[in-house]
XYZ file of C-alpha atoms in Angstrom:
684
model
C -20.784 23.481 -27.374
C -22.751 20.265 -26.695
C -22.125 18.991 -30.241
C -18.356 19.451 -29.863
C -18.359 17.169 -26.829
C -19.612 14.259 -28.931
C -17.197 14.465 -31.869
C -14.844 11.696 -30.697
C -17.614 9.228 -29.743
C -18.850 6.306 -31.829
C -22.559 5.974 -32.570
C -23.463 3.873 -29.493
C -21.413 6.079 -27.165
C -22.991 9.191 -28.662
C -26.553 7.873 -28.218
C -25.844 6.960 -24.596
C -24.230 10.327 -23.838
C -27.196 12.275 -25.277
C -29.878 10.357 -23.374
C -31.441 12.735 -20.850
C -34.606 11.577 -19.082
C -35.676 8.124 -17.914
C -33.784 5.000 -16.825
C -30.689 4.170 -18.858
C -28.514 1.051 -18.913
C -25.153 1.450 -20.635
C -23.889 -2.076 -21.120
C -20.178 -1.421 -21.597
C -17.919 -4.220 -22.773
C -14.259 -4.455 -21.798
C -12.140 -1.730 -23.403
C -15.175 -0.069 -24.976
C -14.694 3.482 -23.663
C -16.971 3.256 -20.632
C -15.360 6.097 -18.676
C -15.214 8.305 -21.760
C -18.939 7.794 -22.352
C -20.131 8.428 -18.800
C -17.960 11.534 -18.346
C -19.106 12.889 -21.697
C -22.713 12.355 -20.639
C -22.036 14.270 -17.418
C -20.486 17.129 -19.391
C -23.306 16.978 -21.962
C -26.031 17.357 -19.314
C -24.296 20.437 -17.923
C -23.676 21.862 -21.417
C -27.404 21.858 -22.237
C -28.283 23.827 -19.118
C -28.992 21.202 -16.431
C -27.931 22.499 -13.013
C -24.704 20.713 -11.990
C -26.011 20.620 -8.396
C -28.815 18.295 -9.530
C -26.407 15.644 -10.869
C -25.044 12.877 -8.626
C -22.429 10.433 -9.948
C -21.449 7.473 -7.770
C -18.345 5.317 -8.155
C -16.629 2.575 -6.174
C -13.159 4.072 -5.716
C -11.717 7.509 -5.093
C -9.372 6.920 -8.018
C -12.298 6.380 -10.413
C -14.090 9.453 -9.047
C -10.972 11.584 -9.470
C -10.391 10.373 -13.036
C -14.001 11.072 -14.039
C -13.945 14.498 -12.415
C -10.755 15.463 -14.264
C -12.093 14.245 -17.604
C -15.458 15.969 -17.218
C -13.856 19.287 -16.198
C -11.481 19.103 -19.164
C -14.467 18.683 -21.491
C -16.118 21.704 -19.854
C -12.959 23.839 -19.692
C -14.567 26.550 -21.823
C -17.690 26.681 -19.658
C -17.880 28.426 -16.296
C -19.301 26.197 -13.549
C -20.157 27.908 -10.272
C -21.043 24.765 -8.328
C -19.520 21.481 -9.514
C -21.651 18.318 -9.671
C -21.257 15.819 -6.843
C -19.028 12.994 -8.094
C -17.852 10.628 -5.355
C -17.880 7.098 -3.987
C -20.999 5.547 -2.452
C -19.426 5.814 0.985
C -18.388 9.455 0.571
C -21.993 10.254 -0.379
C -23.162 8.413 2.748
C -20.784 10.461 4.877
C -22.013 13.768 3.410
C -25.610 12.671 3.894
C -25.097 11.706 7.537
C -23.485 15.034 8.377
C -26.806 16.667 7.502
C -29.326 14.033 8.568
C -27.932 11.721 11.273
C -30.028 13.749 13.728
C -33.007 11.829 12.260
C -31.689 8.899 14.304
C -31.398 11.097 17.424
C -27.633 11.180 17.011
C -25.249 14.145 16.846
C -23.349 14.962 13.672
C -19.958 15.005 15.416
C -19.697 11.243 14.909
C -16.331 9.594 14.204
C -15.745 6.997 11.479
C -13.772 3.931 12.538
C -11.658 2.012 10.021
C -11.343 -1.768 9.762
C -8.480 -1.951 12.294
C -10.449 0.127 14.823
C -13.442 -2.122 14.231
C -11.409 -5.243 15.001
C -9.999 -3.650 18.154
C -13.512 -2.834 19.392
C -14.647 -6.391 18.671
C -11.588 -7.840 20.401
C -12.429 -5.859 23.524
C -15.946 -7.286 23.425
C -14.844 -10.892 22.808
C -11.311 -12.291 22.835
C -12.176 -15.915 21.964
C -13.666 -15.600 18.467
C -11.254 -14.226 15.809
C -11.956 -10.526 15.299
C -11.609 -10.972 11.505
C -14.486 -13.462 11.542
C -16.636 -11.190 13.717
C -15.922 -8.166 11.506
C -16.801 -10.127 8.372
C -20.069 -11.503 9.793
C -21.219 -8.127 11.124
C -20.399 -6.516 7.764
C -22.488 -9.192 6.055
C -25.403 -8.552 8.423
C -25.321 -4.830 7.698
C -25.054 -5.198 3.933
C -27.950 -7.660 4.065
C -29.895 -5.034 6.075
C -30.338 -7.382 9.028
C -31.028 -5.740 12.378
C -29.663 -7.048 15.668
C -33.135 -8.388 16.497
C -33.383 -10.269 13.196
C -29.908 -11.769 13.567
C -30.623 -12.888 17.137
C -33.944 -14.416 16.094
C -32.321 -16.415 13.281
C -29.140 -17.444 15.099
C -28.834 -21.188 15.588
C -25.941 -22.991 17.174
C -23.737 -21.744 19.985
C -21.231 -19.884 17.785
C -23.783 -17.837 15.852
C -25.848 -17.102 18.941
C -22.673 -15.744 20.508
C -21.892 -13.678 17.388
C -25.439 -12.289 17.438
C -24.913 -11.101 21.021
C -21.546 -9.610 20.067
C -23.307 -7.795 17.201
C -25.684 -6.249 19.747
C -22.825 -5.282 22.092
C -20.876 -3.824 19.166
C -23.826 -1.715 17.990
C -24.420 -0.466 21.525
C -20.730 0.508 21.768
C -20.927 2.458 18.485
C -24.081 4.245 19.596
C -22.754 5.083 23.052
C -19.538 6.559 21.632
C -21.171 8.106 18.530
C -19.041 5.994 16.192
C -19.868 4.969 12.628
C -18.214 2.078 10.796
C -17.693 1.780 7.045
C -20.908 -0.192 6.450
C -22.937 2.331 8.451
C -22.110 4.955 5.824
C -24.585 3.136 3.573
C -26.867 1.454 6.082
C -27.727 4.526 8.179
C -28.686 6.716 5.157
C -30.857 3.821 3.937
C -32.582 3.559 7.319
C -33.157 7.323 7.475
C -34.621 7.563 3.975
C -36.678 4.389 4.408
C -38.292 5.757 7.566
C -38.920 9.282 6.242
C -40.747 9.402 2.903
C -40.845 13.205 2.885
C -37.087 13.439 3.307
C -36.559 10.779 0.612
C -38.610 12.877 -1.823
C -36.689 16.006 -0.838
C -33.250 14.402 -1.386
C -34.433 12.717 -4.575
C -35.677 16.056 -5.914
C -32.294 17.595 -5.210
C -30.498 14.953 -7.290
C -32.614 14.776 -10.435
C -29.979 12.923 -12.443
C -28.107 10.006 -10.917
C -25.327 8.016 -12.580
C -23.670 4.871 -11.193
C -20.410 3.430 -12.479
C -19.567 -0.319 -12.298
C -23.190 -1.140 -11.512
C -22.523 -4.886 -11.765
C -20.532 -4.579 -8.514
C -23.380 -3.168 -6.399
C -24.829 -5.181 -3.521
C -28.340 -5.406 -2.105
C -27.914 -2.426 0.234
C -26.553 -0.162 -2.514
C -29.417 -1.167 -4.805
C -32.039 -0.347 -2.171
C -30.373 2.961 -1.343
C -30.445 3.901 -5.036
C -34.139 3.074 -5.199
C -34.794 5.525 -2.364
C -32.703 8.205 -4.080
C -35.006 7.756 -7.079
C -38.188 8.273 -5.041
C -39.360 11.330 -7.026
C -37.978 10.427 -10.487
C -36.554 7.597 -12.571
C -33.558 9.384 -14.083
C -31.061 6.708 -13.120
C -28.223 5.920 -15.496
C -26.187 2.816 -14.644
C -23.026 1.778 -16.441
C -21.508 -1.661 -16.190
C -20.815 -5.049 -17.693
C -22.564 -8.184 -16.499
C -19.728 -10.198 -18.061
C -17.270 -8.535 -15.669
C -19.220 -9.164 -12.461
C -16.512 -10.900 -10.391
C -17.129 -9.821 -6.794
C -19.943 -12.140 -5.692
C -17.694 -13.389 -2.871
C -17.808 -9.974 -1.221
C -21.533 -9.370 -1.583
C -21.944 -7.942 -5.096
C -25.020 -9.343 -6.818
C -25.160 -9.689 -10.594
C -28.982 -9.662 -10.450
C -28.892 -5.876 -9.981
C -27.679 -5.362 -13.546
C -29.450 -8.408 -15.019
C -32.812 -7.248 -13.614
C -32.385 -3.512 -14.204
C -34.924 -3.491 -17.049
C -37.431 -5.275 -14.796
C -36.931 -2.903 -11.867
C -37.631 0.204 -13.985
C -40.169 0.884 -16.706
C -39.192 1.867 -20.249
C -35.466 1.349 -19.746
C -33.279 2.473 -22.619
C -30.351 0.109 -23.234
C -27.214 1.010 -25.181
C -24.512 -1.589 -25.743
C -20.918 -0.426 -26.097
C -19.388 -3.317 -28.033
C -16.505 -1.727 -29.942
C -13.289 -2.665 -28.160
C -10.324 -0.302 -28.515
C -7.853 -2.366 -26.474
C -7.318 -5.882 -27.804
C -6.585 -7.501 -31.153
C -9.332 -9.302 -33.073
C -7.771 -12.663 -32.219
C -7.929 -12.028 -28.454
C -11.508 -10.745 -28.676
C -12.635 -13.755 -30.724
C -11.521 -16.189 -28.027
C -12.812 -13.999 -25.162
C -16.238 -13.899 -26.837
C -16.180 -17.682 -27.333
C -15.474 -18.219 -23.634
C -18.123 -15.906 -22.161
C -20.840 -17.182 -24.500
C -20.910 -20.365 -22.393
C -22.520 -18.393 -19.546
C -26.311 -18.451 -19.286
C -26.945 -15.580 -16.871
C -25.991 -12.658 -19.100
C -27.684 -9.915 -21.065
C -25.694 -10.728 -24.177
C -23.269 -8.678 -26.238
C -20.232 -9.321 -28.409
C -16.978 -7.398 -28.387
C -16.131 -6.014 -31.831
C -12.503 -5.338 -32.706
C -11.208 -2.000 -33.944
C -7.578 -3.127 -34.253
C -5.771 -5.589 -36.530
C -6.198 -9.360 -36.264
C -2.954 -9.668 -34.315
C -0.755 -12.585 -33.295
C -2.079 -16.005 -32.383
C -2.517 -16.726 -28.686
C 0.312 -18.923 -27.390
C -0.476 -21.961 -25.255
C 2.214 -23.351 -22.951
C 1.887 -26.948 -21.759
C 4.409 -27.847 -19.041
C 5.217 -30.781 -16.799
C 5.152 -28.688 -13.599
C 5.269 -25.128 -12.256
C 9.072 -24.948 -12.500
C 9.040 -25.645 -16.240
C 6.145 -23.195 -16.621
C 8.146 -20.468 -14.869
C 11.260 -21.126 -16.967
C 9.311 -20.696 -20.220
C 7.725 -17.425 -19.074
C 11.014 -16.064 -17.702
C 12.738 -16.859 -21.030
C 9.985 -15.062 -22.984
C 10.136 -11.993 -20.759
C 13.939 -11.815 -20.920
C 13.681 -11.780 -24.735
C 11.013 -9.048 -24.650
C 13.117 -6.836 -22.385
C 16.274 -7.517 -24.438
C 14.369 -6.344 -27.531
C 13.696 -3.011 -25.826
C 10.245 -3.621 -24.339
C 9.481 -1.710 -21.134
C 8.854 -4.215 -18.282
C 5.834 -2.142 -17.161
C 4.050 -3.267 -20.349
C 4.284 -6.909 -19.237
C 2.119 -8.706 -16.665
C 1.445 -12.191 -15.307
C -1.991 -13.062 -13.912
C -3.125 -15.962 -11.732
C -6.409 -17.025 -10.144
C -4.819 -18.367 -6.930
C -2.359 -16.104 -5.091
C -0.196 -19.016 -3.946
C 0.956 -19.527 -7.548
C 3.129 -16.430 -7.237
C 5.701 -18.400 -5.185
C 7.305 -20.273 -8.101
C 7.188 -17.118 -10.249
C 8.923 -15.048 -7.581
C 11.613 -17.687 -7.178
C 12.174 -17.850 -10.954
C 12.348 -14.061 -11.312
C 14.776 -13.730 -8.407
C 17.110 -16.348 -9.892
C 16.934 -14.664 -13.317
C 17.533 -11.211 -11.848
C 14.288 -9.845 -13.297
C 12.505 -6.931 -11.617
C 8.921 -7.634 -10.583
C 6.233 -6.152 -8.402
C 3.211 -7.814 -6.841
C 0.242 -5.569 -7.527
C -2.473 -5.490 -4.867
C -0.778 -8.281 -2.987
C 2.127 -9.200 -0.769
C 5.245 -11.087 -1.731
C 4.953 -14.749 -0.837
C 7.507 -14.789 1.983
C 6.103 -11.571 3.453
C 2.629 -13.045 4.020
C 1.845 -13.388 7.714
C 0.964 -17.079 7.600
C 4.255 -17.891 5.824
C 6.298 -15.740 8.197
C 4.690 -17.647 11.082
C 5.727 -21.001 9.591
C 9.249 -19.735 8.967
C 9.399 -18.621 12.625
C 8.336 -22.126 13.757
C 11.021 -23.741 11.620
C 13.677 -21.293 12.807
C 12.954 -22.340 16.379
C 13.417 -25.977 15.401
C 16.889 -25.136 14.100
C 17.687 -22.753 16.962
C 15.823 -23.077 20.250
C 17.301 -19.786 21.460
C 15.611 -17.680 18.751
C 13.586 -15.379 21.057
C 12.282 -13.262 18.183
C 10.626 -16.292 16.568
C 9.358 -17.651 19.889
C 7.552 -14.389 20.620
C 6.000 -14.423 17.147
C 4.428 -17.885 17.308
C 4.001 -18.850 20.952
C 0.340 -17.842 20.604
C -0.200 -18.926 16.962
C -2.553 -20.680 16.687
C -4.117 -19.068 19.729
C -3.266 -20.817 23.001
C -4.333 -18.110 25.432
C -0.763 -16.803 25.812
C -1.243 -13.038 25.764
C 1.193 -10.137 25.486
C 1.487 -9.784 29.286
C 2.560 -13.420 29.674
C 5.125 -13.060 26.881
C 6.514 -9.912 28.521
C 6.893 -11.766 31.853
C 8.739 -14.645 30.159
C 11.015 -12.241 28.288
C 11.801 -10.197 31.409
C 12.597 -13.320 33.478
C 14.803 -14.760 30.714
C 16.690 -11.466 30.540
C 17.122 -11.460 34.315
C 18.580 -14.997 34.229
C 20.673 -14.266 31.126
C 19.044 -17.105 29.215
C 16.670 -17.557 26.255
C 12.888 -17.807 26.593
C 12.882 -21.459 25.495
C 15.641 -22.375 27.946
C 13.577 -20.693 30.659
C 10.603 -22.880 29.679
C 12.809 -25.981 29.884
C 14.683 -25.178 33.059
C 11.969 -23.622 35.203
C 10.102 -25.975 37.520
C 6.332 -26.225 37.341
C 6.036 -24.249 40.594
C 8.320 -21.501 39.259
C 6.339 -21.232 36.034
C 3.067 -21.239 37.971
C 4.304 -18.322 40.081
C 5.498 -16.440 37.014
C 2.555 -16.825 34.598
C -0.193 -18.715 36.435
C -1.193 -22.404 36.381
C -3.198 -22.351 33.141
C -0.496 -20.585 31.141
C 2.172 -22.733 32.765
C 0.515 -25.948 31.527
C 0.089 -24.491 28.024
C 3.747 -23.451 27.874
C 4.934 -26.881 28.986
C 2.835 -28.594 26.285
C 4.250 -26.185 23.692
C 7.810 -26.844 24.856
C 7.325 -30.638 24.722
C 5.800 -30.397 21.225
C 8.783 -28.424 19.911
C 11.263 -30.923 21.392
C 9.355 -33.911 19.971
C 9.291 -32.336 16.509
C 12.976 -31.479 16.713
C 13.777 -35.113 17.465
C 11.563 -36.319 14.598
C 13.206 -33.808 12.259
C 16.547 -35.482 12.901
C 15.036 -38.892 12.049
C 12.911 -38.056 8.972
C 12.381 -34.688 7.303
C 9.303 -35.928 5.435
C 7.554 -37.440 8.461
C 8.391 -34.291 10.412
C 6.359 -32.112 8.022
C 3.217 -34.225 8.449
C 3.733 -34.389 12.202
C 4.171 -30.615 12.416
C 0.671 -29.947 11.054
C -0.830 -32.758 13.173
C 0.783 -31.252 16.277
C -0.171 -27.607 15.878
C -3.190 -27.646 13.494
C -1.752 -24.457 12.033
C -3.542 -24.807 8.703
C -6.869 -25.578 10.396
C -6.595 -22.383 12.463
C -7.664 -20.462 9.331
C -10.815 -22.534 8.714
C -13.351 -19.881 9.715
C -11.583 -16.693 8.656
C -12.853 -14.617 5.694
C -9.562 -14.989 3.795
C -8.878 -18.436 5.213
C -8.929 -20.298 1.902
C -6.296 -18.020 0.376
C -4.082 -18.347 3.433
C -4.480 -22.134 3.477
C -3.533 -22.260 -0.220
C -0.347 -20.357 0.652
C 0.377 -22.771 3.512
C -0.161 -25.765 1.194
C 2.182 -24.205 -1.363
C 4.826 -23.696 1.327
C 4.550 -27.265 2.651
C 4.737 -28.596 -0.901
C 7.778 -26.471 -1.679
C 9.636 -27.778 1.385
C 8.846 -31.396 0.491
C 10.034 -30.855 -3.056
C 13.193 -29.136 -1.786
C 14.050 -32.124 0.405
C 13.321 -34.589 -2.414
C 15.590 -32.659 -4.748
C 18.247 -32.096 -2.055
C 18.149 -35.093 0.328
C 21.595 -34.194 1.738
C 20.445 -30.726 2.886
C 18.552 -29.913 6.090
C 15.940 -27.447 7.336
C 18.539 -24.771 8.099
C 19.757 -24.889 4.479
C 16.189 -24.431 3.291
C 15.626 -21.447 5.595
C 18.855 -19.815 4.440
C 17.883 -20.208 0.798
C 14.449 -18.636 1.156
C 15.941 -15.866 3.305
C 18.104 -14.915 0.324
C 15.081 -15.048 -2.000
C 12.889 -12.926 0.260
C 15.616 -10.298 0.673
C 15.291 -9.315 -2.981
C 15.670 -5.506 -3.123
C 12.655 -3.324 -3.769
C 13.128 -1.983 -7.263
C 12.591 1.652 -8.104
C 13.013 0.929 -11.823
C 10.294 -0.399 -14.137
C 9.159 -3.921 -13.271
C 7.000 -6.737 -14.603
C 3.628 -6.848 -12.796
C 2.355 -9.995 -11.107
C -1.181 -10.000 -9.755
C -4.394 -11.892 -9.188
C -7.046 -11.609 -11.880
C -9.269 -9.723 -9.435
C -6.538 -7.097 -9.007
C -6.144 -6.738 -12.789
C -9.665 -5.456 -13.456
C -9.526 -2.093 -15.214
C -5.892 -2.539 -16.281
C -4.343 -3.396 -19.657
C -0.963 -4.719 -20.821
C 0.737 -5.096 -24.196
C 2.113 -8.531 -23.264
C 0.099 -10.725 -20.917
C 0.733 -14.172 -19.428
C -2.007 -16.091 -17.581
C -0.813 -19.121 -15.614
C -2.535 -21.916 -13.716
C -5.159 -22.828 -16.311
C -6.010 -26.184 -14.749
C -9.221 -27.599 -13.357
C -9.247 -26.803 -9.645
C -6.991 -23.768 -9.998
C -8.818 -21.899 -12.760
C -11.664 -22.489 -12.594
C -11.780 -23.232 -8.906
C -14.446 -25.908 -8.710
C -16.541 -27.473 -5.967
C -17.505 -26.240 -2.510
C -20.344 -24.118 -3.885
C -18.171 -22.200 -6.370
C -20.114 -20.162 -8.926
C -18.761 -21.507 -12.225
C -20.292 -18.625 -14.182
C -18.405 -16.111 -12.036
C -15.222 -18.134 -12.607
C -15.875 -17.872 -16.343
C -16.406 -14.123 -16.036
C -13.004 -13.983 -14.339
C -11.574 -15.790 -17.351
C -13.172 -13.228 -19.648
C -11.759 -10.361 -17.569
C -8.307 -11.973 -17.694
C -8.267 -12.440 -21.487
C -9.477 -8.894 -22.144
C -6.597 -7.332 -20.173
C -4.301 -8.232 -23.099
C -3.695 -5.664 -25.812
C -1.316 -7.270 -28.337
C 0.174 -10.563 -27.151
C -1.390 -13.209 -24.921
C 0.122 -16.428 -23.542
C -1.910 -18.981 -21.561
C -0.190 -21.674 -19.527
C -1.217 -24.961 -17.927
C 0.782 -27.731 -16.243
C 0.252 -31.435 -15.652
C 1.107 -31.278 -11.954
C 1.354 -28.767 -9.105
C 1.630 -28.934 -5.369
C -1.896 -28.924 -4.027
C -2.782 -29.131 -0.335
C 0.782 -30.061 0.512
C 1.327 -32.781 -2.091
C 2.005 -33.011 -5.806
C -1.220 -33.583 -7.707
C -1.860 -34.542 -11.310
C -4.082 -31.988 -13.036
C -6.212 -31.625 -16.143
C -6.141 -28.566 -18.370
C -8.843 -25.963 -17.742
C -12.178 -26.271 -19.501
C -11.770 -22.571 -20.325
C -9.066 -23.440 -22.863
C -11.595 -25.632 -24.674
C -14.529 -23.239 -24.287
C -12.508 -20.347 -25.711
C -11.672 -22.446 -28.772
C -7.931 -22.458 -28.088
C -7.393 -26.206 -27.668
C -9.363 -29.256 -28.679
C -11.189 -31.260 -26.111
C -14.572 -32.283 -24.791
C -16.723 -29.538 -23.341
C -17.729 -30.099 -19.730
C -21.477 -29.522 -19.607
C -22.821 -28.783 -16.153
C -26.275 -27.827 -15.091
C -26.247 -24.378 -13.516
C -27.658 -24.559 -10.015
C -28.340 -20.834 -9.788
C -26.895 -21.038 -6.281
C -23.356 -20.352 -5.101
C -21.478 -20.347 -1.846
C -22.465 -17.270 0.143
C -25.972 -16.880 -1.329
C -28.634 -15.922 1.198
C -31.794 -18.057 0.947
C -35.093 -18.325 2.750
C -36.837 -21.492 3.951
C -40.423 -21.266 5.176
C -39.611 -23.224 8.361
C -35.930 -22.579 9.074
C -35.874 -18.936 7.990
C -32.882 -17.233 6.398
C -29.659 -19.134 5.809
C -26.449 -19.035 3.837
C -25.484 -21.569 1.141
C -22.181 -23.301 1.852
C -22.259 -25.993 -0.855
C -24.329 -27.071 -3.888
C -24.200 -30.566 -5.482
C -26.261 -32.433 -8.102
C -29.206 -34.476 -6.851
C -31.097 -35.709 -9.897
C -33.196 -32.915 -11.363
C -32.679 -30.886 -8.221
C -29.672 -29.695 -6.216
C -28.743 -30.567 -2.679
C -27.690 -27.453 -0.784
C -25.720 -27.385 2.436
C -27.138 -24.347 4.227
C -26.082 -22.727 7.484
C -29.142 -21.445 9.329
C -27.498 -19.253 11.963
C -24.713 -21.774 12.440
C -26.800 -24.960 12.252
C -26.094 -26.765 8.985
C -28.861 -28.543 7.107
C -28.996 -30.283 3.740
C -32.004 -28.972 1.805
C -33.121 -29.542 -1.794
C -32.937 -26.302 -3.791
C -36.616 -26.442 -4.779
C -37.557 -25.864 -1.123
C -35.745 -22.538 -0.756
C -35.708 -19.248 -2.590
C -32.933 -16.706 -2.993
C -33.206 -13.495 -1.019
């Protein structure tokens, strides 16, 4: 029975699947049969008599867990299993654990899990001034860094972070009082319980004698420490992953977990899965050339099992409109030849680049779907801007007024908006006309003095911009941002950079529209994008558009990657980890099965204006175009890294720049920023 399970495996896969005792690292390259190997190993352990109840397999998504479970059960279809092995996500395991052991924390097991929206609502009730998204992100970071309320309060410097530290305490007290558990607690609380109770740790570890972890390169510090506790009584930990596909550092994943696995355990057995069953030899050759420029990697080389394949096409265009036309023409030819649109995809590093693609596809009548994302004109920040501009073309647009009267936040809450709406209805007028016509005393009586002043400033700003719009469309756009600081309102939010990139793209598109159509006005522009954004949702097959992050784990026969310019891919500066950017490039290239097209342009709209760009270094490093290699010293630090200074304590890196043989780091120590040379701090 056990031998039959291994028939379809290659030699490396077979050796990994048959490994039983001791720590095991399966270094699985892209398209190398990772899932097949780990599920076969699970089935193999059961087939040789190991109790399924003693096997724990942890994944990152329910989809991955379900796929592995189905595959393993299919392999064992001829074998009767009374109790199936536990195969679930990290967080599902944490939930199961807490149901049995949360009493160790003097809490009852009838706790309720709150989702991210509930979490934000709780935080908003505690503090209405600081954006709840920022608070949720910071508190999540504290928990995944295993920082207690006391530690956060002790380290907090600066008014903002001292306030957040107090909110963290209030939030934790609220959870405890109401017996609530948030998503991060599903890992943190089991860690705390096992850390404090060695006997229980040994008991749980003895129950799960064989532990397997999928996508190990995506684990964070908390997950690593929890795994160490689950291995208290043994070292039978099998981890599967690819250091070259570690692309989630921005959300807390640490590549050091997989890079240092052999140092954290004794006598680690390493098997490399290097045979790729997805891509042509040509694609693999250039993917290998690119990733070899990284220094922090364990080292492996993808080996092709398919034919050499077609050459990779490189598109060089003047701007994003020409780039889109070329790709649309190619895709139309593919579909006309009988290719299924679902076999075609377009990837980009920066989400804002989807705007020109969407416009081009709509004009060409091509079906598309944005995977893991939202269509450009459906994004909240863009809908807000459209609402502002609608008001400037129609002051009586109550729907738009209600949407943006408190964006960015001005202290105008829902109750105030309801009062304005009710009074306008009573007087048979619009909300804006009410603002204009009501006297100061009348507004004071209706909404209070503070809100009255705010409303009058808002009204005056809209009227000033409307007048400027009639004089100069170009000057109006600059004045709009100066007046409302809309872009700056996203400065401190977790997804602020992405949203600001979308705003910049939108501003740039408007400017270009007016340059190309000087005789048209803002209303014409709004009407045109309304038609574009009303594109029907297709139920038929469609071309996929997505970010490279969203493409991980997927594959396509025909792949286009756009935006290969310095600053867009790789994103550079501001503490960006260039090696992680390169790993993203490697992930992108290895999504392609048969045909791959890479595209770069000489200019794009960037931060609201057209900017001249240079082609991406990744095109040179992958051996696809000629050019000088850009050699940069690796700082070993990236934005978001936690560091420790012997005087200032723990801090977070916000920027890293060259300073001779050293690096100058901009570090936030609890909100207080300091510039420190890298040799004076150490990573946590």
